[in-house]
PDB file of C-alpha atoms in Angstrom:
ATOM      1  CA  MET Y 722      36.330  -0.980 -18.044  1.00 50.00           C
ATOM      2  CA  LYS Y 723      35.240  -2.488 -14.747  1.00 70.00           C
ATOM      3  CA  ASP Y 724      37.535  -4.962 -13.023  1.00 90.00           C
ATOM      4  CA  ALA Y 725      36.493  -8.515 -12.133  1.00 92.00           C
ATOM      5  CA  TYR Y 726      35.748  -7.609  -8.516  1.00 92.00           C
ATOM      6  CA  SER Y 727      33.374  -4.790  -9.506  1.00 90.00           C
ATOM      7  CA  LEU Y 728      31.677  -6.951 -12.129  1.00 92.00           C
ATOM      8  CA  ILE Y 729      31.001  -9.812  -9.711  1.00 93.00           C
ATOM      9  CA  LEU Y 730      29.914  -7.473  -6.904  1.00 89.00           C
ATOM     10  CA  THR Y 731      27.523  -5.652  -9.242  1.00 86.00           C
ATOM     11  CA  ALA Y 732      26.066  -9.005 -10.313  1.00 89.00           C
ATOM     12  CA  ILE Y 733      25.453  -9.947  -6.660  1.00 88.00           C
ATOM     13  CA  GLU Y 734      23.941  -6.540  -5.889  1.00 81.00           C
ATOM     14  CA  GLY Y 735      21.725  -6.776  -8.962  1.00 77.00           C
ATOM     15  CA  GLY Y 736      20.431 -10.216  -8.009  1.00 80.00           C
ATOM     16  CA  THR Y 737      22.099 -12.110 -10.859  1.00 88.00           C
ATOM     17  CA  TYR Y 738      23.741 -14.190  -8.143  1.00 91.00           C
ATOM     18  CA  ARG Y 739      21.661 -14.701  -5.020  1.00 88.00           C
ATOM     19  CA  PRO Y 740      22.437 -16.071  -1.556  1.00 89.00           C
ATOM     20  CA  GLY Y 741      23.292 -19.762  -1.862  1.00 91.00           C
ATOM     21  CA  ASP Y 742      24.359 -19.556  -5.522  1.00 94.00           C
ATOM     22  CA  ARG Y 743      27.682 -21.220  -6.327  1.00 95.00           C
ATOM     23  CA  LEU Y 744      30.271 -19.096  -8.112  1.00 95.00           C
ATOM     24  CA  VAL Y 745      32.549 -20.967 -10.509  1.00 93.00           C
ATOM     25  CA  GLU Y 746      35.787 -19.317 -11.573  1.00 92.00           C
ATOM     26  CA  SER Y 747      35.709 -20.546 -15.182  1.00 92.00           C
ATOM     27  CA  GLU Y 748      32.038 -19.594 -15.681  1.00 93.00           C
ATOM     28  CA  LEU Y 749      32.619 -16.098 -14.291  1.00 94.00           C
ATOM     29  CA  ALA Y 750      35.661 -15.577 -16.513  1.00 93.00           C
ATOM     30  CA  GLU Y 751      33.616 -16.555 -19.561  1.00 93.00           C
ATOM     31  CA  ARG Y 752      30.570 -14.472 -18.568  1.00 93.00           C
ATOM     32  CA  PHE Y 753      32.570 -11.301 -18.014  1.00 92.00           C
ATOM     33  CA  GLY Y 754      35.183 -11.817 -20.711  1.00 92.00           C
ATOM     34  CA  VAL Y 755      38.169 -11.703 -18.383  1.00 91.00           C
ATOM     35  CA  SER Y 756      40.951 -14.144 -17.570  1.00 91.00           C
ATOM     36  CA  ARG Y 757      40.692 -16.506 -14.618  1.00 92.00           C
ATOM     37  CA  THR Y 758      43.477 -14.904 -12.558  1.00 93.00           C
ATOM     38  CA  PRO Y 759      41.639 -11.612 -11.817  1.00 93.00           C
ATOM     39  CA  VAL Y 760      38.443 -13.612 -11.202  1.00 94.00           C
ATOM     40  CA  ARG Y 761      40.284 -15.787  -8.675  1.00 94.00           C
ATOM     41  CA  GLU Y 762      41.666 -12.693  -6.938  1.00 95.00           C
ATOM     42  CA  ALA Y 763      38.204 -11.091  -6.917  1.00 94.00           C
ATOM     43  CA  LEU Y 764      36.639 -14.208  -5.364  1.00 95.00           C
ATOM     44  CA  GLN Y 765      39.323 -14.250  -2.650  1.00 94.00           C
ATOM     45  CA  ARG Y 766      38.638 -10.580  -1.903  1.00 93.00           C
ATOM     46  CA  LEU Y 767      34.870 -11.167  -1.711  1.00 93.00           C
ATOM     47  CA  GLU Y 768      35.436 -14.127   0.604  1.00 93.00           C
ATOM     48  CA  THR Y 769      37.601 -11.942   2.874  1.00 92.00           C
ATOM     49  CA  GLN Y 770      34.751  -9.420   2.965  1.00 89.00           C
ATOM     50  CA  ALA Y 771      32.306 -12.213   3.935  1.00 88.00           C
ATOM     51  CA  MET Y 772      30.304 -11.713   0.744  1.00 92.00           C
ATOM     52  CA  LEU Y 773      31.177 -15.307  -0.196  1.00 94.00           C
ATOM     53  CA  VAL Y 774      31.548 -18.360   2.048  1.00 94.00           C
ATOM     54  CA  ARG Y 775      33.038 -21.822   1.589  1.00 93.00           C
ATOM     55  CA  ASP Y 776      30.836 -24.828   0.989  1.00 88.00           C
ATOM     56  CA  GLY Y 777      33.310 -27.654   0.759  1.00 86.00           C
ATOM     57  CA  ARG Y 778      35.628 -26.632  -2.067  1.00 86.00           C
ATOM     58  CA  SER Y 779      33.067 -24.286  -3.601  1.00 88.00           C
ATOM     59  CA  LEU Y 780      32.409 -20.622  -2.937  1.00 94.00           C
ATOM     60  CA  ILE Y 781      28.779 -19.590  -2.587  1.00 95.00           C
ATOM     61  CA  VAL Y 782      27.100 -16.228  -2.108  1.00 94.00           C
ATOM     62  CA  ALA Y 783      26.646 -15.716   1.632  1.00 93.00           C
ATOM     63  CA  SER Y 784      23.239 -15.366   3.240  1.00 88.00           C
ATOM     64  CA  LEU Y 785      22.323 -13.422   6.370  1.00 88.00           C
ATOM     65  CA  ASP Y 786      20.471 -15.039   9.261  1.00 87.00           C
ATOM     66  CA  HIS Y 787      18.015 -13.153  11.469  1.00 88.00           C
ATOM     67  CA  ASN Y 788      20.630 -12.096  14.029  1.00 92.00           C
ATOM     68  CA  GLN Y 789      23.005 -10.838  11.345  1.00 91.00           C
ATOM     69  CA  LEU Y 790      20.188  -8.798   9.790  1.00 91.00           C
ATOM     70  CA  ALA Y 791      19.330  -7.281  13.172  1.00 93.00           C
ATOM     71  CA  GLU Y 792      22.982  -6.379  13.761  1.00 95.00           C
ATOM     72  CA  LEU Y 793      23.287  -4.903  10.276  1.00 94.00           C
ATOM     73  CA  TYR Y 794      20.210  -2.697  10.690  1.00 95.00           C
ATOM     74  CA  THR Y 795      21.463  -1.517  14.101  1.00 96.00           C
ATOM     75  CA  VAL Y 796      24.799  -0.423  12.656  1.00 97.00           C
ATOM     76  CA  ARG Y 797      23.130   1.062   9.597  1.00 96.00           C
ATOM     77  CA  ALA Y 798      20.782   3.179  11.711  1.00 97.00           C
ATOM     78  CA  GLU Y 799      23.642   4.586  13.794  1.00 98.00           C
ATOM     79  CA  LEU Y 800      25.937   5.347  10.851  1.00 98.00           C
ATOM     80  CA  GLU Y 801      23.248   6.770   8.579  1.00 98.00           C
ATOM     81  CA  ALA Y 802      21.837   8.917  11.382  1.00 98.00           C
ATOM     82  CA  LEU Y 803      25.331  10.354  11.827  1.00 98.00           C
ATOM     83  CA  ALA Y 804      25.538  10.958   8.066  1.00 98.00           C
ATOM     84  CA  ALA Y 805      22.204  12.798   8.165  1.00 98.00           C
ATOM     85  CA  ARG Y 806      23.346  14.976  11.075  1.00 98.00           C
ATOM     86  CA  LEU Y 807      26.587  15.838   9.311  1.00 98.00           C
ATOM     87  CA  ALA Y 808      24.758  16.507   6.039  1.00 98.00           C
ATOM     88  CA  ALA Y 809      22.493  18.988   7.829  1.00 98.00           C
ATOM     89  CA  ARG Y 810      25.656  20.803   8.860  1.00 98.00           C
ATOM     90  CA  HIS Y 811      27.878  20.425   5.786  1.00 98.00           C
ATOM     91  CA  ALA Y 812      25.762  19.734   2.669  1.00 98.00           C
ATOM     92  CA  THR Y 813      26.041  22.408   0.004  1.00 98.00           C
ATOM     93  CA  PRO Y 814      22.887  23.994  -1.454  1.00 97.00           C
ATOM     94  CA  GLU Y 815      23.579  22.057  -4.672  1.00 98.00           C
ATOM     95  CA  GLU Y 816      23.737  18.736  -2.810  1.00 98.00           C
ATOM     96  CA  VAL Y 817      20.463  19.472  -1.030  1.00 98.00           C
ATOM     97  CA  ARG Y 818      18.789  20.291  -4.357  1.00 98.00           C
ATOM     98  CA  VAL Y 819      20.081  17.047  -5.883  1.00 98.00           C
ATOM     99  CA  LEU Y 820      18.665  15.044  -2.962  1.00 97.00           C
ATOM    100  CA  ALA Y 821      15.307  16.786  -3.322  1.00 97.00           C
ATOM    101  CA  GLN Y 822      15.292  16.155  -7.079  1.00 97.00           C
ATOM    102  CA  MET Y 823      16.030  12.477  -6.478  1.00 96.00           C
ATOM    103  CA  VAL Y 824      12.968  12.147  -4.254  1.00 94.00           C
ATOM    104  CA  GLU Y 825      10.769  13.714  -6.948  1.00 93.00           C
ATOM    105  CA  GLU Y 826      12.256  11.644  -9.778  1.00 91.00           C
ATOM    106  CA  ASP Y 827      12.032   8.426  -7.771  1.00 88.00           C
ATOM    107  CA  ARG Y 828       8.252   8.802  -7.564  1.00 87.00           C
ATOM    108  CA  ARG Y 829       8.170   7.674 -11.206  1.00 85.00           C
ATOM    109  CA  ALA Y 830       9.519   4.291 -10.132  1.00 79.00           C
ATOM    110  CA  LYS Y 831       6.555   3.567  -7.847  1.00 77.00           C
ATOM    111  CA  GLY Y 832       5.130   0.145  -8.578  1.00 75.00           C
ATOM    112  CA  ASP Y 833       8.511  -1.213  -9.696  1.00 80.00           C
ATOM    113  CA  PRO Y 834      10.300  -2.588  -6.586  1.00 77.00           C
ATOM    114  CA  GLU Y 835      13.568  -3.286  -8.395  1.00 79.00           C
ATOM    115  CA  ALA Y 836      13.728   0.214  -9.897  1.00 83.00           C
ATOM    116  CA  LEU Y 837      12.843   1.672  -6.498  1.00 85.00           C
ATOM    117  CA  ALA Y 838      15.608  -0.375  -4.875  1.00 83.00           C
ATOM    118  CA  ARG Y 839      18.159   1.053  -7.333  1.00 85.00           C
ATOM    119  CA  ALA Y 840      16.817   4.571  -6.766  1.00 90.00           C
ATOM    120  CA  ASN Y 841      16.910   4.029  -3.003  1.00 90.00           C
ATOM    121  CA  LYS Y 842      20.552   2.984  -3.199  1.00 89.00           C
ATOM    122  CA  ARG Y 843      21.433   6.115  -5.208  1.00 93.00           C
ATOM    123  CA  PHE Y 844      19.599   8.356  -2.733  1.00 96.00           C
ATOM    124  CA  HIS Y 845      21.362   6.903   0.301  1.00 96.00           C
ATOM    125  CA  ARG Y 846      24.743   7.065  -1.437  1.00 96.00           C
ATOM    126  CA  GLN Y 847      24.168  10.755  -2.207  1.00 97.00           C
ATOM    127  CA  LEU Y 848      23.164  11.336   1.411  1.00 98.00           C
ATOM    128  CA  HIS Y 849      26.378   9.668   2.602  1.00 98.00           C
ATOM    129  CA  LEU Y 850      28.478  11.888   0.345  1.00 98.00           C
ATOM    130  CA  ALA Y 851      26.674  14.982   1.650  1.00 98.00           C
ATOM    131  CA  SER Y 852      28.089  14.209   5.116  1.00 98.00           C
ATOM    132  CA  HIS Y 853      31.530  15.236   3.797  1.00 98.00           C
ATOM    133  CA  ASN Y 854      33.215  12.589   5.955  1.00 98.00           C
ATOM    134  CA  ARG Y 855      35.223  10.114   3.887  1.00 98.00           C
ATOM    135  CA  TYR Y 856      35.669   7.609   6.716  1.00 98.00           C
ATOM    136  CA  LEU Y 857      31.953   7.474   7.389  1.00 98.00           C
ATOM    137  CA  VAL Y 858      31.283   7.026   3.663  1.00 97.00           C
ATOM    138  CA  GLN Y 859      33.714   4.073   3.589  1.00 96.00           C
ATOM    139  CA  GLN Y 860      31.961   2.361   6.499  1.00 96.00           C
ATOM    140  CA  LEU Y 861      28.540   2.921   4.962  1.00 96.00           C
ATOM    141  CA  ASP Y 862      29.788   1.485   1.651  1.00 92.00           C
ATOM    142  CA  LEU Y 863      30.639  -1.698   3.544  1.00 90.00           C
ATOM    143  CA  VAL Y 864      27.216  -1.800   5.223  1.00 92.00           C
ATOM    144  CA  HIS Y 865      25.357  -1.291   1.949  1.00 89.00           C
ATOM    145  CA  ARG Y 866      27.542  -3.847   0.161  1.00 87.00           C
ATOM    146  CA  THR Y 867      26.551  -6.408   2.802  1.00 90.00           C
ATOM    147  CA  MET Y 868      22.900  -5.475   2.310  1.00 87.00           C
ATOM    148  CA  ALA Y 869      23.189  -6.885  -1.211  1.00 82.00           C
ATOM    149  CA  LEU Y 870      23.056 -10.309   0.480  1.00 87.00           C
ATOM    150  CA  MET Y 871      19.397  -9.813   1.357  1.00 81.00           C
ATOM    151  CA  ALA Y 872      17.297 -12.036  -0.826  1.00 62.00           C
ATOM    152  CA  ARG Y 873      14.809  -9.314  -1.762  1.00 65.00           C
ATOM    153  CA  THR Y 874      14.156  -5.641  -1.179  1.00 69.00           C
ATOM    154  CA  SER Y 875      11.809  -4.474   1.591  1.00 72.00           C
ATOM    155  CA  LEU Y 876      10.462  -2.058  -1.033  1.00 68.00           C
ATOM    156  CA  ALA Y 877       8.606  -5.042  -2.507  1.00 67.00           C
ATOM    157  CA  ALA Y 878       6.120  -4.870   0.374  1.00 72.00           C
ATOM    158  CA  GLU Y 879       2.758  -3.395  -0.573  1.00 72.00           C
ATOM    159  CA  GLY Y 880       2.704   0.370  -0.057  1.00 76.00           C
ATOM    160  CA  ARG Y 881       6.323   0.538   1.130  1.00 82.00           C
ATOM    161  CA  GLY Y 882       7.460   2.513  -1.927  1.00 80.00           C
ATOM    162  CA  ASP Y 883       5.113   5.397  -1.119  1.00 85.00           C
ATOM    163  CA  THR Y 884       6.020   5.528   2.567  1.00 90.00           C
ATOM    164  CA  ALA Y 885       9.766   5.234   1.883  1.00 90.00           C
ATOM    165  CA  LEU Y 886       9.679   8.169  -0.535  1.00 92.00           C
ATOM    166  CA  ALA Y 887       7.738  10.248   1.993  1.00 94.00           C
ATOM    167  CA  GLU Y 888      10.377   9.382   4.593  1.00 96.00           C
ATOM    168  CA  HIS Y 889      13.138  10.411   2.169  1.00 96.00           C
ATOM    169  CA  GLY Y 890      11.347  13.715   1.709  1.00 97.00           C
ATOM    170  CA  ARG Y 891      11.287  14.385   5.461  1.00 97.00           C
ATOM    171  CA  ILE Y 892      15.002  13.587   5.727  1.00 98.00           C
ATOM    172  CA  VAL Y 893      15.814  16.044   2.928  1.00 98.00           C
ATOM    173  CA  ASP Y 894      13.593  18.732   4.472  1.00 98.00           C
ATOM    174  CA  ALA Y 895      15.494  18.445   7.762  1.00 98.00           C
ATOM    175  CA  ILE Y 896      18.861  18.599   5.999  1.00 98.00           C
ATOM    176  CA  ALA Y 897      17.730  21.604   3.955  1.00 98.00           C
ATOM    177  CA  ALA Y 898      16.697  23.334   7.203  1.00 98.00           C
ATOM    178  CA  GLY Y 899      20.098  22.608   8.726  1.00 98.00           C
ATOM    179  CA  ASP Y 900      18.357  20.753  11.567  1.00 98.00           C
ATOM    180  CA  GLY Y 901      20.705  17.921  12.505  1.00 98.00           C
ATOM    181  CA  ALA Y 902      18.486  16.573  15.298  1.00 98.00           C
ATOM    182  CA  ALA Y 903      15.457  16.365  12.986  1.00 98.00           C
ATOM    183  CA  ALA Y 904      17.550  14.755  10.221  1.00 98.00           C
ATOM    184  CA  ASP Y 905      18.835  12.176  12.711  1.00 98.00           C
ATOM    185  CA  LYS Y 906      15.297  11.420  13.933  1.00 98.00           C
ATOM    186  CA  ALA Y 907      13.841  11.181  10.403  1.00 98.00           C
ATOM    187  CA  LEU Y 908      16.645   8.864   9.272  1.00 98.00           C
ATOM    188  CA  ARG Y 909      16.300   6.571  12.293  1.00 98.00           C
ATOM    189  CA  HIS Y 910      12.530   6.376  11.727  1.00 97.00           C
ATOM    190  CA  HIS Y 911      13.162   5.490   8.058  1.00 96.00           C
ATOM    191  CA  ILE Y 912      15.527   2.631   8.948  1.00 96.00           C
ATOM    192  CA  SER Y 913      13.210   1.401  11.724  1.00 96.00           C
ATOM    193  CA  ILE Y 914      10.270   1.124   9.310  1.00 94.00           C
ATOM    194  CA  ALA Y 915      12.483  -0.618   6.722  1.00 92.00           C
ATOM    195  CA  TRP Y 916      13.571  -3.182   9.347  1.00 92.00           C
ATOM    196  CA  GLU Y 917       9.992  -3.699  10.547  1.00 92.00           C
ATOM    197  CA  THR Y 918       8.886  -4.223   6.932  1.00 90.00           C
ATOM    198  CA  ARG Y 919      11.638  -6.781   6.365  1.00 87.00           C
ATOM    199  CA  LEU Y 920      10.615  -8.650   9.513  1.00 88.00           C
ATOM    200  CA  LYS Y 921       7.055  -8.872   8.181  1.00 86.00           C
ATOM    201  CA  LEU Y 922       8.308 -10.140   4.810  1.00 81.00           C
ATOM    202  CA  GLU Y 923      10.416 -12.780   6.599  1.00 78.00           C
ATOM    203  CA  ALA Y 924       7.427 -13.886   8.645  1.00 78.00           C
ATOM    204  CA  GLN Y 925       5.262 -14.188   5.510  1.00 76.00           C
ATOM    205  CA  ALA Y 926       7.953 -16.167   3.687  1.00 68.00           C
ATOM    206  CA  SER Y 927       8.310 -18.650   6.540  1.00 65.00           C
ATOM    207  CA  GLY Y 928       4.564 -18.925   7.190  1.00 59.00           C
TER     208      GLY Y 928
END
């Protein structure tokens, strides 16, 4: 059974609770069928991790401003590029095949941004693990947890699903070839396009 922290975090990541939403201890305890003490501890932990912020006496789901998003994408590009380089060196043949299979299977989710977002998260998590560096995986977990605070996925942009899957394919090809430099370059290009797409979505939303 999942603990209160995992349940609340999953709800934030899944969009049940969005940036600006107020989280109430008693309501969470009732929703998840747990006592209030573990919920209180989970909320404190999420606040420490900057997933939640204070609004008076209430805790609300944090939101990321433009500068925070830019900083997050910068860190993500550096860490994921390192993961791709290490994966090109250390990934087992089985791990490479799993990554390739994910790209093929994820094509079925085209046209469904939310399903693509879940598939995208699984793909990147598998890529992180293929680096065989536990400390890097921990840091990337933190980065991707923070990304749950984005109001909507960049995969919602028209045509982005197709291009993202093609980019995933090029990353896997480079890893399969054991070409760390190409894997690094393909990963950085992938993150750059994702950030550019998000900037366009932000501009449209504020226009």
